């Protein structure tokens, strides 16, 4: 007889086992006792009858009462059991009631009393309520990420089962990060009113790295070669920046596919990965991965044929044009490319759903793989409709006008591809946009789907730079490339530095009045203070140029790829010099400013008309990977205004997608300008070359320039010499009338982790030059020091002439003198003896005066850099879609330069989008 039954959530299974054991013992024990007391009988004798089973005692429930409930109603507790007043019960019934109550996960402890009398009392202890859930030690996983995975929440019922399940979920989160050593220790803090705080103490541990990758069974290719094909990398110094050194189960399966792909491209058609095992080291810090492979023999291509059910195709001609040739090593990638080529060919003839299937015939004796490409019968296809979805802001017509196929046209893969490229070139939608093809309402109908995903089309660009010339540079611009969703472009930009300030407003309508004519307008105000190096690396302002004007540009497509562009430019330029610094007696002093700057002073109106012819077959204008672009233009200034010149420019670019993310490009540009009235082209109209287009050189760092050297020492003592320290040279860039610049660049792919960060590195080499101006007259007209011993002009050790300060004259060219003594000592006068109190008066006094000298220090000017000889630089640059916006950093080294060039190693700029 059982008088009371007690169980808890932790001991329910043990209690049930104990009860079952007690009942069974009454059945089994007598039989065992009988067997033990009876001697062994012969096999022919019948066995003794089994002992009778004791029947279970049946009672009736007289009353039911629940004690200990606080939040849970007694009726709710009883609803989880089958106990009802008036029903019969046994020990098994009581046991089942306990199980049902504990299974509800509402109770921590259950006792049933009064089993003998039938007056049952259910004494319960409720599970506590969770007050809060706390995480400690989680640094790599933020709390919001963990909260999304776990089930425990405040005000829920606490159960140990739920805690164990949440621990498993948290550990799984860390394993996804490669942290297999992560541990979670739960703690419970009891509070009043039967509440608890659940605390998860998390020991994250380090990421479990891949210590070693073993490959067994490879004989043709080395372990190093095969490991290079895998996404997973061994943790080492050479891969310390890679995110693929941690273990990832999904990546393990991916690497098996990569191995198989590699062997299939090398001709091993029977290759297979027998097993791939990842073993965690005892300290749970590293994994050792072992692949067992079977390479098999290497195959060559056998006969390759085409079997077409489409009447328009000539099987033999198609087969002869295939990239696969008999006798070549088998390559699965070439087979895939051939299938795509045949599908594209069928699409050119209007068969959108041509079914191309390769039929492999493997000859294991001859080790050849013969392939027959079967092109199934298909109907010529027509475009039923074009569906455009996903464009919430962009109007349908902006997308449709880029399509080169219309509803009702015959399907053509080339035109669909061209439409896809043109939509990509807009830059309004997600990268790698593709036009989907779906079956239409009939077998000969196709539906084209343009499911676009709009991305931010506004650009807020902030560029910061540091230059040895301009020091800190700040540029800001706002541009909306899809203004009002109509494909229009509106922009405003401002530049600011110590030496330049500008504001520019622009607007472009790509389809004027819905016709295929583009029209753009720009209004600008540019204040530019040109400068040169000064002494001690200081910067001296040379001339100030203020330009105010506008420009109109119109574009008319001639064909699918050719465009004619016309422009009109009108601007007023005012070039001035600081009179206090560069003027003498109200006139520009060439000795102080330089003759080339004095010639540029004045107001001029430029009225210019230009025309360009452009060929563009790029697959994207933003990030091209194939195609080329060529532009040739000529500008003529002289339709009114004060300036007369003709200027021609050329630029071109060619891109090749090399596969696996590599993109190689070659770009080139050049220009020439010639005066139409015989005068020298103004310094403000010439070309300049340097940063940012020619990396490795500073702003205006390439080309013709005048460098002014100062002297040290005294010519009379023979110690006078040129100061050649770069910081002591005044450098004036003069620009050029002709230039050229070429660049070869290779964009490098990175792993998936770096790609997600938006990192796009590239290496490049550049070559260019700026040249062809008339050599300016340099200012080296100082009296030469005459050596009294020889009577000949003195020469410094570096071969430069020994110079004396320049004598000072008045505006009429008369010599001036300095009073050496008396009341007027130090004054400048035309008198050789004495001093004239007023202009035109006679000289009075007896002082013997010395020749007055100009305050301009003795200098030596040298014209340098005007040569077409190439300058060459190499470098590496990285584009990064950083949290602050697109960032470009370049590290470039000038390998070949010319005397006078100004080199620069590092440049950067940053922007953002909205």
PDB file of N, CA, C and O in Angstrom, residues 837-880:
ATOM      1  N   UNK A 837      66.716 117.907 -51.126  1.00  0.00           N
ATOM      2  CA  UNK A 837      65.572 117.953 -50.208  1.00  0.00           C
ATOM      3  C   UNK A 837      64.243 117.704 -50.910  1.00  0.00           C
ATOM      4  O   UNK A 837      63.309 117.158 -50.334  1.00  0.00           O
ATOM      5  N   UNK A 838      64.139 118.084 -52.178  1.00  0.00           N
ATOM      6  CA  UNK A 838      62.892 117.871 -52.910  1.00  0.00           C
ATOM      7  C   UNK A 838      63.232 117.525 -54.347  1.00  0.00           C
ATOM      8  O   UNK A 838      64.330 117.798 -54.840  1.00  0.00           O
ATOM      9  N   UNK A 839      62.233 116.904 -55.015  1.00  0.00           N
ATOM     10  CA  UNK A 839      62.441 116.480 -56.399  1.00  0.00           C
ATOM     11  C   UNK A 839      62.730 117.711 -57.258  1.00  0.00           C
ATOM     12  O   UNK A 839      62.023 118.721 -57.208  1.00  0.00           O
ATOM     13  N   UNK A 840      63.781 117.620 -58.059  1.00  0.00           N
ATOM     14  CA  UNK A 840      64.144 118.721 -58.952  1.00  0.00           C
ATOM     15  C   UNK A 840      65.072 119.728 -58.329  1.00  0.00           C
ATOM     16  O   UNK A 840      65.612 120.578 -59.036  1.00  0.00           O
ATOM     17  N   UNK A 841      65.269 119.690 -57.006  1.00  0.00           N
ATOM     18  CA  UNK A 841      66.151 120.647 -56.351  1.00  0.00           C
ATOM     19  C   UNK A 841      67.606 120.179 -56.450  1.00  0.00           C
ATOM     20  O   UNK A 841      67.885 119.004 -56.687  1.00  0.00           O
ATOM     21  N   UNK A 842      68.492 121.084 -56.200  1.00  0.00           N
ATOM     22  CA  UNK A 842      69.916 120.798 -56.293  1.00  0.00           C
ATOM     23  C   UNK A 842      70.354 119.973 -55.100  1.00  0.00           C
ATOM     24  O   UNK A 842      69.760 120.022 -54.009  1.00  0.00           O
ATOM     25  N   UNK A 843      71.416 119.190 -55.321  1.00  0.00           N
ATOM     26  CA  UNK A 843      71.951 118.340 -54.262  1.00  0.00           C
ATOM     27  C   UNK A 843      72.760 119.216 -53.314  1.00  0.00           C
ATOM     28  O   UNK A 843      73.574 120.051 -53.744  1.00  0.00           O
ATOM     29  N   UNK A 844      72.564 119.040 -52.026  1.00  0.00           N
ATOM     30  CA  UNK A 844      73.295 119.786 -51.005  1.00  0.00           C
ATOM     31  C   UNK A 844      73.956 118.786 -50.074  1.00  0.00           C
ATOM     32  O   UNK A 844      73.498 117.659 -49.897  1.00  0.00           O
ATOM     33  N   UNK A 845      75.028 119.187 -49.456  1.00  0.00           N
ATOM     34  CA  UNK A 845      75.725 118.317 -48.534  1.00  0.00           C
ATOM     35  C   UNK A 845      76.995 117.791 -49.148  1.00  0.00           C
ATOM     36  O   UNK A 845      77.292 117.989 -50.334  1.00  0.00           O
ATOM     37  N   UNK A 846      77.803 117.136 -48.315  1.00  0.00           N
ATOM     38  CA  UNK A 846      79.118 116.659 -48.749  1.00  0.00           C
ATOM     39  C   UNK A 846      79.284 115.145 -48.661  1.00  0.00           C
ATOM     40  O   UNK A 846      80.370 114.630 -48.955  1.00  0.00           O
ATOM     41  N   UNK A 847      78.246 114.442 -48.227  1.00  0.00           N
ATOM     42  CA  UNK A 847      78.380 112.979 -48.075  1.00  0.00           C
ATOM     43  C   UNK A 847      78.576 112.338 -49.450  1.00  0.00           C
ATOM     44  O   UNK A 847      77.961 112.724 -50.432  1.00  0.00           O
ATOM     45  N   UNK A 848      79.477 111.360 -49.465  1.00  0.00           N
ATOM     46  CA  UNK A 848      79.709 110.596 -50.694  1.00  0.00           C
ATOM     47  C   UNK A 848      78.798 109.370 -50.651  1.00  0.00           C
ATOM     48  O   UNK A 848      78.969 108.490 -49.801  1.00  0.00           O
ATOM     49  N   UNK A 849      77.821 109.343 -51.518  1.00  0.00           N
ATOM     50  CA  UNK A 849      76.781 108.296 -51.467  1.00  0.00           C
ATOM     51  C   UNK A 849      77.212 107.029 -52.198  1.00  0.00           C
ATOM     52  O   UNK A 849      78.023 107.071 -53.129  1.00  0.00           O
ATOM     53  N   UNK A 850      76.585 105.895 -51.774  1.00  0.00           N
ATOM     54  CA  UNK A 850      76.846 104.593 -52.431  1.00  0.00           C
ATOM     55  C   UNK A 850      75.665 104.239 -53.331  1.00  0.00           C
ATOM     56  O   UNK A 850      74.553 104.725 -53.153  1.00  0.00           O
ATOM     57  N   UNK A 851      75.937 103.381 -54.286  1.00  0.00           N
ATOM     58  CA  UNK A 851      74.883 102.975 -55.227  1.00  0.00           C
ATOM     59  C   UNK A 851      73.769 102.254 -54.473  1.00  0.00           C
ATOM     60  O   UNK A 851      74.014 101.304 -53.724  1.00  0.00           O
ATOM     61  N   UNK A 852      72.530 102.702 -54.665  1.00  0.00           N
ATOM     62  CA  UNK A 852      71.382 102.045 -54.018  1.00  0.00           C
ATOM     63  C   UNK A 852      71.103 100.695 -54.678  1.00  0.00           C
ATOM     64  O   UNK A 852      71.217 100.557 -55.912  1.00  0.00           O
ATOM     65  N   UNK A 853      70.763  99.722 -53.849  1.00  0.00           N
ATOM     66  CA  UNK A 853      70.523  98.361 -54.338  1.00  0.00           C
ATOM     67  C   UNK A 853      69.051  97.975 -54.169  1.00  0.00           C
ATOM     68  O   UNK A 853      68.399  98.368 -53.197  1.00  0.00           O
ATOM     69  N   UNK A 854      68.546  97.201 -55.133  1.00  0.00           N
ATOM     70  CA  UNK A 854      67.153  96.718 -55.073  1.00  0.00           C
ATOM     71  C   UNK A 854      66.990  95.777 -53.891  1.00  0.00           C
ATOM     72  O   UNK A 854      67.886  94.992 -53.562  1.00  0.00           O
ATOM     73  N   UNK A 855      65.816  95.821 -53.261  1.00  0.00           N
ATOM     74  CA  UNK A 855      65.569  94.983 -52.082  1.00  0.00           C
ATOM     75  C   UNK A 855      65.375  93.515 -52.444  1.00  0.00           C
ATOM     76  O   UNK A 855      65.392  92.648 -51.577  1.00  0.00           O
ATOM     77  N   UNK A 856      65.176  93.226 -53.739  1.00  0.00           N
ATOM     78  CA  UNK A 856      65.014  91.834 -54.155  1.00  0.00           C
ATOM     79  C   UNK A 856      66.326  91.091 -53.980  1.00  0.00           C
ATOM     80  O   UNK A 856      67.355  91.521 -54.490  1.00  0.00           O
ATOM     81  N   UNK A 857      66.275  89.988 -53.225  1.00  0.00           N
ATOM     82  CA  UNK A 857      67.485  89.219 -52.975  1.00  0.00           C
ATOM     83  C   UNK A 857      67.998  88.608 -54.277  1.00  0.00           C
ATOM     84  O   UNK A 857      67.240  88.336 -55.206  1.00  0.00           O
ATOM     85  N   UNK A 858      69.286  88.411 -54.326  1.00  0.00           N
ATOM     86  CA  UNK A 858      69.905  87.817 -55.504  1.00  0.00           C
ATOM     87  C   UNK A 858      69.352  86.402 -55.704  1.00  0.00           C
ATOM     88  O   UNK A 858      69.271  85.610 -54.765  1.00  0.00           O
ATOM     89  N   UNK A 859      68.948  86.079 -56.932  1.00  0.00           N
ATOM     90  CA  UNK A 859      68.431  84.736 -57.206  1.00  0.00           C
ATOM     91  C   UNK A 859      68.860  84.305 -58.604  1.00  0.00           C
ATOM     92  O   UNK A 859      69.341  85.101 -59.412  1.00  0.00           O
ATOM     93  N   UNK A 860      68.647  83.006 -58.825  1.00  0.00           N
ATOM     94  CA  UNK A 860      68.987  82.409 -60.118  1.00  0.00           C
ATOM     95  C   UNK A 860      67.808  81.560 -60.557  1.00  0.00           C
ATOM     96  O   UNK A 860      67.373  80.661 -59.830  1.00  0.00           O
ATOM     97  N   UNK A 861      67.235  81.852 -61.731  1.00  0.00           N
ATOM     98  CA  UNK A 861      66.068  81.118 -62.214  1.00  0.00           C
ATOM     99  C   UNK A 861      66.483  80.095 -63.261  1.00  0.00           C
ATOM    100  O   UNK A 861      67.359  80.352 -64.091  1.00  0.00           O
ATOM    101  N   UNK A 862      65.786  78.933 -63.187  1.00  0.00           N
ATOM    102  CA  UNK A 862      66.083  77.852 -64.119  1.00  0.00           C
ATOM    103  C   UNK A 862      64.771  77.295 -64.665  1.00  0.00           C
ATOM    104  O   UNK A 862      63.840  77.011 -63.900  1.00  0.00           O
ATOM    105  N   UNK A 863      64.692  77.165 -65.971  1.00  0.00           N
ATOM    106  CA  UNK A 863      63.511  76.613 -66.639  1.00  0.00           C
ATOM    107  C   UNK A 863      63.696  75.111 -66.781  1.00  0.00           C
ATOM    108  O   UNK A 863      64.685  74.641 -67.346  1.00  0.00           O
ATOM    109  N   UNK A 864      62.728  74.316 -66.256  1.00  0.00           N
ATOM    110  CA  UNK A 864      62.907  72.871 -66.219  1.00  0.00           C
ATOM    111  C   UNK A 864      61.600  72.164 -66.576  1.00  0.00           C
ATOM    112  O   UNK A 864      60.522  72.746 -66.497  1.00  0.00           O
ATOM    113  N   UNK A 865      61.717  70.912 -66.952  1.00  0.00           N
ATOM    114  CA  UNK A 865      60.553  70.032 -67.066  1.00  0.00           C
ATOM    115  C   UNK A 865      59.841  70.040 -68.396  1.00  0.00           C
ATOM    116  O   UNK A 865      58.889  69.277 -68.572  1.00  0.00           O
ATOM    117  N   UNK A 866      60.212  70.887 -69.340  1.00  0.00           N
ATOM    118  CA  UNK A 866      59.496  70.936 -70.608  1.00  0.00           C
ATOM    119  C   UNK A 866      60.071  69.902 -71.557  1.00  0.00           C
ATOM    120  O   UNK A 866      60.875  70.208 -72.442  1.00  0.00           O
ATOM    121  N   UNK A 867      59.667  68.667 -71.369  1.00  0.00           N
ATOM    122  CA  UNK A 867      60.133  67.574 -72.209  1.00  0.00           C
ATOM    123  C   UNK A 867      59.015  66.558 -72.366  1.00  0.00           C
ATOM    124  O   UNK A 867      58.224  66.334 -71.439  1.00  0.00           O
ATOM    125  N   UNK A 868      58.956  65.960 -73.536  1.00  0.00           N
ATOM    126  CA  UNK A 868      57.950  64.923 -73.792  1.00  0.00           C
ATOM    127  C   UNK A 868      58.382  63.571 -73.257  1.00  0.00           C
ATOM    128  O   UNK A 868      57.632  62.592 -73.369  1.00  0.00           O
ATOM    129  N   UNK A 869      59.560  63.512 -72.686  1.00  0.00           N
ATOM    130  CA  UNK A 869      60.035  62.245 -72.123  1.00  0.00           C
ATOM    131  C   UNK A 869      59.063  61.761 -71.049  1.00  0.00           C
ATOM    132  O   UNK A 869      58.562  62.563 -70.248  1.00  0.00           O
ATOM    133  N   UNK A 870      58.781  60.472 -71.016  1.00  0.00           N
ATOM    134  CA  UNK A 870      57.737  59.986 -70.110  1.00  0.00           C
ATOM    135  C   UNK A 870      58.147  59.997 -68.646  1.00  0.00           C
ATOM    136  O   UNK A 870      59.319  59.809 -68.308  1.00  0.00           O
ATOM    137  N   UNK A 871      57.166  60.244 -67.805  1.00  0.00           N
ATOM    138  CA  UNK A 871      57.268  59.984 -66.377  1.00  0.00           C
ATOM    139  C   UNK A 871      56.492  58.698 -66.107  1.00  0.00           C
ATOM    140  O   UNK A 871      55.431  58.489 -66.680  1.00  0.00           O
ATOM    141  N   UNK A 872      57.003  57.845 -65.243  1.00  0.00           N
ATOM    142  CA  UNK A 872      56.380  56.545 -64.985  1.00  0.00           C
ATOM    143  C   UNK A 872      56.217  56.359 -63.487  1.00  0.00           C
ATOM    144  O   UNK A 872      57.138  56.654 -62.704  1.00  0.00           O
ATOM    145  N   UNK A 873      55.048  55.880 -63.097  1.00  0.00           N
ATOM    146  CA  UNK A 873      54.792  55.575 -61.688  1.00  0.00           C
ATOM    147  C   UNK A 873      54.061  54.246 -61.592  1.00  0.00           C
ATOM    148  O   UNK A 873      53.357  53.836 -62.514  1.00  0.00           O
ATOM    149  N   UNK A 874      54.270  53.560 -60.485  1.00  0.00           N
ATOM    150  CA  UNK A 874      53.549  52.318 -60.193  1.00  0.00           C
ATOM    151  C   UNK A 874      52.920  52.476 -58.809  1.00  0.00           C
ATOM    152  O   UNK A 874      53.431  53.201 -57.965  1.00  0.00           O
ATOM    153  N   UNK A 875      51.826  51.772 -58.607  1.00  0.00           N
ATOM    154  CA  UNK A 875      51.170  51.911 -57.316  1.00  0.00           C
ATOM    155  C   UNK A 875      50.116  50.866 -57.083  1.00  0.00           C
ATOM    156  O   UNK A 875      49.811  50.034 -57.938  1.00  0.00           O
ATOM    157  N   UNK A 876      49.564  50.918 -55.904  1.00  0.00           N
ATOM    158  CA  UNK A 876      48.450  50.068 -55.510  1.00  0.00           C
ATOM    159  C   UNK A 876      47.411  50.948 -54.844  1.00  0.00           C
ATOM    160  O   UNK A 876      47.748  51.850 -54.064  1.00  0.00           O
ATOM    161  N   UNK A 877      46.174  50.742 -55.210  1.00  0.00           N
ATOM    162  CA  UNK A 877      45.081  51.520 -54.635  1.00  0.00           C
ATOM    163  C   UNK A 877      43.991  50.602 -54.131  1.00  0.00           C
ATOM    164  O   UNK A 877      43.835  49.471 -54.579  1.00  0.00           O
ATOM    165  N   UNK A 878      43.217  51.092 -53.169  1.00  0.00           N
ATOM    166  CA  UNK A 878      42.128  50.314 -52.586  1.00  0.00           C
ATOM    167  C   UNK A 878      40.892  51.190 -52.512  1.00  0.00           C
ATOM    168  O   UNK A 878      40.926  52.293 -51.951  1.00  0.00           O
ATOM    169  N   UNK A 879      39.808  50.695 -53.116  1.00  0.00           N
ATOM    170  CA  UNK A 879      38.496  51.293 -52.925  1.00  0.00           C
ATOM    171  C   UNK A 879      37.802  50.543 -51.798  1.00  0.00           C
ATOM    172  O   UNK A 879      37.759  49.311 -51.800  1.00  0.00           O
ATOM    173  N   UNK A 880      37.236  51.291 -50.858  1.00  0.00           N
ATOM    174  CA  UNK A 880      36.597  50.661 -49.701  1.00  0.00           C
ATOM    175  C   UNK A 880      35.270  51.364 -49.420  1.00  0.00           C
ATOM    176  O   UNK A 880      35.225  52.572 -49.222  1.00  0.00           O
TER     177      UNK A 880
END
